[in-house]
Short mmCIF file of N, CA and C in Angstrom, two decimals:
data_model
loop_
_atom_site.label_atom_id
_atom_site.label_comp_id
_atom_site.label_asym_id
_atom_site.label_seq_id
_atom_site.Cartn_x
_atom_site.Cartn_y
_atom_site.Cartn_z
N UNK L 30 0.62 -1.47 0.22
CA UNK L 30 0.14 0.24 -0.05
C UNK L 30 0.73 1.33 -0.30
N UNK L 31 2.16 0.79 0.93
CA UNK L 31 2.74 2.39 1.13
C UNK L 31 3.25 2.60 -0.65
N UNK L 32 3.63 1.79 -0.60
CA UNK L 32 4.13 1.94 -2.62
C UNK L 32 2.84 3.07 -3.44
N UNK L 33 1.82 2.25 -3.57
CA UNK L 33 0.77 2.59 -4.03
C UNK L 33 0.96 4.19 -3.94
N UNK L 34 0.54 4.77 -2.56
CA UNK L 34 0.85 5.50 -1.96
C UNK L 34 1.71 6.90 -2.73
N UNK L 35 3.38 6.33 -2.63
CA UNK L 35 4.01 6.87 -3.34
C UNK L 35 4.56 7.15 -4.90
N UNK L 36 3.43 6.05 -5.53
CA UNK L 36 3.27 6.09 -6.81
C UNK L 36 2.15 7.65 -7.07
N UNK L 37 1.28 7.86 -6.24
CA UNK L 37 0.33 8.46 -6.25
C UNK L 37 1.04 10.03 -6.29
N UNK L 38 1.51 10.26 -5.21
CA UNK L 38 1.90 11.24 -4.84
C UNK L 38 3.12 11.78 -5.37
N UNK L 39 3.95 10.56 -6.25
CA UNK L 39 4.52 10.77 -7.87
C UNK L 39 3.92 11.69 -8.97
N UNK L 40 2.74 10.90 -8.62
CA UNK L 40 1.86 11.27 -10.06
C UNK L 40 1.96 12.59 -9.48
N UNK L 41 1.58 12.96 -8.42
CA UNK L 41 0.58 14.63 -7.96
C UNK L 41 1.39 15.39 -8.42
N UNK L 42 2.74 15.20 -8.22
CA UNK L 42 4.16 15.81 -8.18
C UNK L 42 4.14 16.51 -9.52
N UNK L 43 4.40 15.25 -10.24
CA UNK L 43 4.74 15.65 -11.46
C UNK L 43 3.97 16.16 -12.47
N UNK L 44 2.60 16.38 -11.94
CA UNK L 44 1.57 16.94 -12.25
C UNK L 44 1.45 18.64 -12.23
N UNK L 45 1.81 18.60 -10.91
CA UNK L 45 1.70 19.90 -10.09
C UNK L 45 3.66 21.11 -11.07
N UNK L 46 4.68 19.63 -11.18
CA UNK L 46 5.39 20.63 -11.64
C UNK L 46 5.10 20.99 -13.00
N UNK L 47 4.63 20.05 -13.68
CA UNK L 47 4.01 20.06 -15.35
C UNK L 47 3.17 21.38 -15.17
N UNK L 48 2.86 21.53 -14.23
CA UNK L 48 1.82 22.70 -14.63
C UNK L 48 2.67 23.83 -13.93
N UNK L 49 3.40 24.18 -13.52
CA UNK L 49 3.90 25.29 -12.90
C UNK L 49 4.97 25.28 -14.44
N UNK L 50 5.31 24.48 -14.93
CA UNK L 50 6.35 25.18 -16.05
C UNK L 50 5.89 25.45 -16.92
N UNK L 51 4.61 24.97 -17.46
CA UNK L 51 3.67 25.78 -18.26
C UNK L 51 3.31 26.72 -18.33
N UNK L 52 3.15 27.40 -17.01
CA UNK L 52 3.17 29.13 -16.86
C UNK L 52 4.10 30.02 -16.84
N UNK L 53 5.49 29.48 -16.96
CA UNK L 53 6.77 29.97 -16.98
C UNK L 53 6.81 29.83 -18.55
N UNK L 54 6.26 28.85 -19.65
CA UNK L 54 6.29 29.00 -21.34
C UNK L 54 5.01 29.70 -22.17
N UNK L 55 5.25 30.86 -22.95
CA UNK L 55 4.20 30.70 -23.49
C UNK L 55 3.69 30.05 -24.08
N UNK L 56 2.83 29.45 -24.56
CA UNK L 56 2.30 28.23 -25.44
C UNK L 56 2.24 28.92 -26.77
N UNK L 57 1.85 29.97 -27.43
CA UNK L 57 1.80 30.59 -28.66
C UNK L 57 3.95 30.28 -29.54
N UNK L 58 4.56 30.69 -28.03
CA UNK L 58 6.48 30.60 -28.26
C UNK L 58 6.82 29.37 -28.84
N UNK L 59 5.68 28.16 -28.36
CA UNK L 59 6.45 26.74 -27.68
C UNK L 59 5.36 26.32 -29.43
N UNK L 60 4.02 26.61 -29.49
CA UNK L 60 3.43 25.94 -30.74
C UNK L 60 4.69 26.76 -31.84
N UNK L 61 4.95 28.17 -32.19
CA UNK L 61 5.97 28.63 -33.01
C UNK L 61 6.98 27.53 -33.17
N UNK L 62 7.56 27.67 -31.94
CA UNK L 62 9.22 26.96 -32.31
C UNK L 62 8.66 25.15 -32.76
N UNK L 63 7.43 24.86 -32.58
CA UNK L 63 7.00 23.41 -32.93
C UNK L 63 7.05 23.66 -34.33
N UNK L 64 6.60 24.53 -34.77
CA UNK L 64 6.71 24.91 -36.42
C UNK L 64 8.04 25.17 -37.20
N UNK L 65 8.72 25.97 -36.27
CA UNK L 65 9.91 25.73 -37.10
C UNK L 65 11.05 24.42 -36.97
N UNK L 66 10.48 23.71 -36.26
CA UNK L 66 11.22 22.59 -35.98
C UNK L 66 10.38 21.80 -37.15
N UNK L 67 9.58 21.70 -37.88
CA UNK L 67 8.73 20.41 -38.56
C UNK L 67 9.43 21.55 -39.45
N UNK L 68 9.34 22.59 -39.97
CA UNK L 68 9.72 23.08 -41.38
C UNK L 68 11.48 23.11 -41.48
N UNK L 69 11.86 22.88 -40.54
CA UNK L 69 13.39 22.44 -40.63
C UNK L 69 13.65 20.86 -40.72
N UNK L 70 12.92 20.01 -40.46
CA UNK L 70 12.71 19.09 -40.22
C UNK L 70 12.38 19.00 -42.09
N UNK L 71 11.62 19.17 -42.49
CA UNK L 71 11.07 19.30 -43.64
C UNK L 71 12.26 18.89 -44.56
N UNK L 72 13.04 19.85 -44.20
CA UNK L 72 13.80 20.85 -45.14
C UNK L 72 15.02 19.92 -45.07
N UNK L 73 15.21 19.59 -43.73
CA UNK L 73 16.17 18.08 -43.75
C UNK L 73 16.09 17.10 -44.32
N UNK L 74 14.86 16.70 -44.74
CA UNK L 74 14.21 15.32 -44.86
C UNK L 74 14.42 15.37 -46.90
N UNK L 75 14.56 17.31 -47.74
CA UNK L 75 14.24 17.35 -49.26
C UNK L 75 16.05 17.44 -49.02
N UNK L 76 16.84 17.76 -48.71
CA UNK L 76 18.06 17.74 -48.74
C UNK L 76 18.66 16.60 -48.77
N UNK L 77 18.61 15.64 -47.75
CA UNK L 77 18.50 14.33 -47.73
C UNK L 77 18.53 13.10 -48.88
N UNK L 78 17.36 13.60 -49.52
CA UNK L 78 16.86 13.19 -50.59
C UNK L 78 17.24 13.25 -52.07
N UNK L 79 17.77 15.20 -52.08
CA UNK L 79 18.90 15.55 -53.33
C UNK L 79 20.08 14.61 -52.83
N UNK L 80 20.76 15.32 -51.91
CA UNK L 80 22.21 14.43 -51.18
C UNK L 80 21.54 12.48 -51.98
N UNK L 81 21.07 11.94 -51.53
CA UNK L 81 20.80 10.46 -51.81
C UNK L 81 21.05 10.57 -53.29
N UNK L 82 19.75 11.24 -54.08
CA UNK L 82 20.03 11.21 -55.64
C UNK L 82 21.09 11.38 -56.46
N UNK L 83 22.08 12.20 -55.81
CA UNK L 83 23.31 12.65 -56.12
C UNK L 83 24.75 11.84 -56.17
N UNK L 84 24.40 11.24 -54.81
CA UNK L 84 25.07 10.19 -54.70
C UNK L 84 25.06 8.96 -55.61
N UNK L 85 23.48 8.86 -56.02
CA UNK L 85 23.38 7.50 -56.66
C UNK L 85 23.75 7.40 -58.02
N UNK L 86 23.42 8.75 -58.75
CA UNK L 86 24.19 9.28 -60.05
C UNK L 86 25.42 9.35 -59.81
N UNK L 87 26.18 10.09 -58.90
CA UNK L 87 27.74 9.66 -58.90
C UNK L 87 28.40 8.64 -59.23
N UNK L 88 28.15 7.38 -58.43
CA UNK L 88 28.00 6.36 -58.31
C UNK L 88 27.41 5.67 -59.79
N UNK L 89 26.84 5.59 -60.32
CA UNK L 89 26.60 5.43 -61.25
C UNK L 89 27.36 5.78 -62.60
N UNK L 90 27.88 7.43 -62.28
CA UNK L 90 28.71 7.90 -63.34
C UNK L 90 30.30 7.71 -63.57
N UNK L 91 30.46 7.12 -61.66
CA UNK L 91 31.70 6.58 -61.83
C UNK L 91 31.24 5.06 -62.06
N UNK L 92 31.32 4.36 -62.30
CA UNK L 92 31.14 3.16 -62.47
C UNK L 92 31.35 3.21 -63.70
N UNK L 93 30.28 3.80 -64.60
CA UNK L 93 30.88 3.82 -66.55
C UNK L 93 32.09 4.50 -66.37
N UNK L 94 33.10 5.30 -65.58
CA UNK L 94 34.07 6.25 -66.61
C UNK L 94 35.16 4.95 -66.09
N UNK L 95 34.88 4.45 -64.94
CA UNK L 95 36.23 3.99 -63.99
C UNK L 95 36.87 2.56 -65.13
N UNK L 96 36.73 2.25 -65.60
CA UNK L 96 37.43 1.69 -66.46
C UNK L 96 38.59 2.40 -67.75
N UNK L 97 38.07 3.47 -68.04
CA UNK L 97 38.50 4.41 -68.96
C UNK L 97 39.49 5.13 -68.14
N UNK L 98 39.11 5.42 -66.77
CA UNK L 98 40.12 5.84 -66.17
C UNK L 98 40.92 4.90 -65.88
N UNK L 99 41.20 4.20 -65.09
CA UNK L 99 42.38 2.97 -65.10
C UNK L 99 43.09 2.78 -66.55
N UNK L 100 42.45 2.51 -67.60
CA UNK L 100 43.22 2.57 -68.54
C UNK L 100 44.32 3.99 -68.75
N UNK L 101 43.63 4.57 -68.66
CA UNK L 101 43.75 6.09 -68.88
C UNK L 101 45.07 6.39 -67.82
N UNK L 102 45.21 5.79 -66.78
CA UNK L 102 46.22 5.91 -65.67
C UNK L 102 47.65 5.26 -66.54
N UNK L 103 47.16 3.93 -66.72
CA UNK L 103 48.31 3.01 -67.45
C UNK L 103 49.01 3.57 -68.57
N UNK L 104 48.30 4.53 -69.27
CA UNK L 104 48.90 5.00 -70.60
C UNK L 104 49.77 5.88 -69.84
N UNK L 105 49.04 7.04 -69.55
CA UNK L 105 49.80 8.43 -68.66
C UNK L 105 51.50 7.88 -68.00
N UNK L 106 50.94 6.68 -67.20
CA UNK L 106 52.26 6.21 -66.78
C UNK L 106 53.09 5.78 -67.72
N UNK L 107 52.92 4.63 -68.44
CA UNK L 107 53.52 4.52 -69.55
C UNK L 107 54.37 5.29 -70.48
N UNK L 108 53.52 6.56 -70.44
CA UNK L 108 54.65 7.63 -71.52
C UNK L 108 55.08 7.84 -70.24
N UNK L 109 55.12 8.98 -68.90
CA UNK L 109 55.95 9.35 -67.87
C UNK L 109 57.05 8.48 -68.09
N UNK L 110 57.19 7.12 -68.21
CA UNK L 110 57.96 6.35 -67.85
C UNK L 110 59.44 6.17 -69.26
N UNK L 111 58.13 7.00 -70.71
CA UNK L 111 59.15 6.54 -71.60
C UNK L 111 59.56 8.20 -71.46
N UNK L 112 58.76 9.37 -71.37
CA UNK L 112 60.00 10.47 -71.70
C UNK L 112 61.06 10.38 -70.18
N UNK L 113 60.36 9.99 -69.34
CA UNK L 113 61.99 9.84 -68.52
C UNK L 113 63.12 8.94 -69.25
N UNK L 114 63.10 8.32 -69.36
CA UNK L 114 63.92 7.43 -70.87
C UNK L 114 64.58 8.47 -71.19
N UNK L 115 63.64 8.80 -72.84
CA UNK L 115 64.40 10.24 -72.79
C UNK L 115 64.97 10.73 -72.62
N UNK L 116 64.86 11.47 -71.89
CA UNK L 116 65.54 12.67 -71.05
C UNK L 116 66.58 12.13 -70.60
N UNK L 117 66.63 10.88 -70.06
CA UNK L 117 68.08 11.08 -69.04
C UNK L 117 68.29 10.26 -70.16
N UNK L 118 68.12 9.76 -71.76
CA UNK L 118 69.46 9.40 -72.99
C UNK L 118 69.55 10.52 -73.44
N UNK L 119 68.56 12.08 -73.27
CA UNK L 119 69.02 13.13 -73.42
C UNK L 119 70.46 13.75 -73.10
N UNK L 120 70.22 13.71 -71.61
CA UNK L 120 71.31 14.36 -70.87
C UNK L 120 73.06 13.69 -71.18
N UNK L 121 72.51 12.14 -71.08
CA UNK L 121 73.98 11.73 -71.51
C UNK L 121 74.41 11.75 -73.12
N UNK L 122 73.75 11.51 -73.81
CA UNK L 122 74.47 12.53 -75.14
C UNK L 122 74.71 13.56 -74.86
N UNK L 123 73.80 14.22 -74.54
CA UNK L 123 74.90 15.34 -74.23
C UNK L 123 76.00 15.72 -73.60
N UNK L 124 76.32 14.86 -72.78
CA UNK L 124 77.49 15.34 -71.89
C UNK L 124 78.51 14.02 -72.53
N UNK L 125 77.73 13.77 -73.41
CA UNK L 125 79.18 12.90 -74.46
C UNK L 125 79.63 13.58 -75.95
N UNK L 126 78.65 14.54 -76.38
CA UNK L 126 78.88 15.53 -76.97
C UNK L 126 79.59 16.41 -76.20
N UNK L 127 79.61 17.10 -75.21
CA UNK L 127 80.21 17.95 -74.53
C UNK L 127 81.53 18.13 -74.25
N UNK L 128 81.66 16.19 -74.17
CA UNK L 128 83.28 15.73 -73.18
C UNK L 128 84.10 15.89 -74.61
N UNK L 129 83.29 15.62 -75.96
CA UNK L 129 84.15 15.27 -76.95
C UNK L 129 84.11 16.36 -78.00
N UNK L 130 83.28 17.62 -77.88
CA UNK L 130 83.21 18.77 -78.73
C UNK L 130 83.01 20.09 -77.62
N UNK L 131 84.26 20.33 -76.94
CA UNK L 131 83.51 21.84 -75.08
C UNK L 131 83.05 22.72 -75.88
N UNK L 132 83.32 22.58 -76.83
CA UNK L 132 82.63 23.89 -77.65
C UNK L 132 81.30 23.65 -78.50
N UNK L 133 80.87 22.70 -78.10
CA UNK L 133 79.32 22.52 -79.09
C UNK L 133 78.05 23.46 -78.21
N UNK L 134 78.28 23.47 -77.26
CA UNK L 134 76.96 24.57 -76.56
C UNK L 134 77.56 25.38 -75.57
N UNK L 135 76.64 26.85 -75.56
CA UNK L 135 77.44 27.45 -74.96
C UNK L 135 77.57 27.57 -73.37
N UNK L 136 78.63 28.34 -72.73
CA UNK L 136 78.85 27.46 -71.70
C UNK L 136 77.96 27.75 -70.36
N UNK L 137 77.04 28.68 -70.71
CA UNK L 137 75.62 28.62 -69.54
C UNK L 137 74.66 27.34 -69.57
N UNK L 138 74.53 26.74 -70.69
CA UNK L 138 73.67 25.91 -70.97
C UNK L 138 74.09 24.33 -70.71
N UNK L 139 75.75 24.38 -69.86
CA UNK L 139 75.99 23.04 -69.54
C UNK L 139 76.09 23.09 -68.05
N UNK L 140 75.57 24.94 -67.26
CA UNK L 140 76.11 24.79 -65.97
C UNK L 140 75.42 23.48 -65.47
N UNK L 141 74.77 23.87 -63.98
CA UNK L 141 74.01 23.27 -63.03
C UNK L 141 72.95 22.74 -64.12
N UNK L 142 72.79 21.47 -63.85
CA UNK L 142 71.67 20.80 -64.43
C UNK L 142 70.34 21.73 -63.93
N UNK L 143 69.41 21.59 -64.76
CA UNK L 143 68.19 22.11 -63.55
C UNK L 143 67.79 21.10 -62.67
N UNK L 144 67.30 20.92 -61.98
CA UNK L 144 66.15 20.32 -60.57
C UNK L 144 65.25 19.65 -61.32
N UNK L 145 65.08 18.70 -61.31
CA UNK L 145 63.42 18.45 -61.60
C UNK L 145 62.54 18.57 -60.80
N UNK L 146 61.83 19.48 -60.34
CA UNK L 146 60.42 20.01 -58.98
C UNK L 146 58.99 19.59 -59.61
N UNK L 147 59.41 18.80 -60.39
CA UNK L 147 58.00 17.66 -60.81
C UNK L 147 57.88 17.20 -59.86
N UNK L 148 56.20 17.09 -59.32
CA UNK L 148 55.95 16.50 -58.51
C UNK L 148 55.81 15.05 -59.09
N UNK L 149 55.78 13.18 -57.52
CA UNK L 149 55.87 12.81 -58.28
C UNK L 149 54.70 12.05 -57.70
N UNK L 150 54.07 11.85 -59.35
CA UNK L 150 52.35 11.19 -59.52
C UNK L 150 52.62 9.89 -59.19
N UNK L 151 53.83 9.22 -58.55
CA UNK L 151 53.26 7.53 -58.65
C UNK L 151 52.75 7.25 -57.16
N UNK L 152 51.88 6.48 -57.18
CA UNK L 152 50.86 5.96 -56.05
C UNK L 152 52.17 5.49 -54.62
N UNK L 153 52.06 5.62 -54.12
CA UNK L 153 52.73 5.18 -52.77
C UNK L 153 52.81 3.23 -52.64
N UNK L 154 53.35 2.84 -52.77
CA UNK L 154 53.29 1.04 -53.15
C UNK L 154 53.42 0.87 -51.48
#
């Protein structure tokens, strides 16, 4: 019986606190806040739907072109390798020509070799 009285007492206390709390806050402000929350919820749901559609579209587009990207990447790596080899051979040939014919090139053309400042585009291994 004592637990029923405690339960009833808690219920009455909760109702009293609820009534007092309602007097502290204007009901029209609460309705306005509720309306704003529903408006924001609607906008967020719309944004979520748009982003989901965009993600699906992006995934579809990437699936279509990923093979081309992979193939072109291999071609570019091959071209880079070929060009590196060609420039290495050209530097070697120029050094041999300079050794054989020291007056073949202007003095400042064989000064210090220009450092290669290109970024390394190779993927980390």
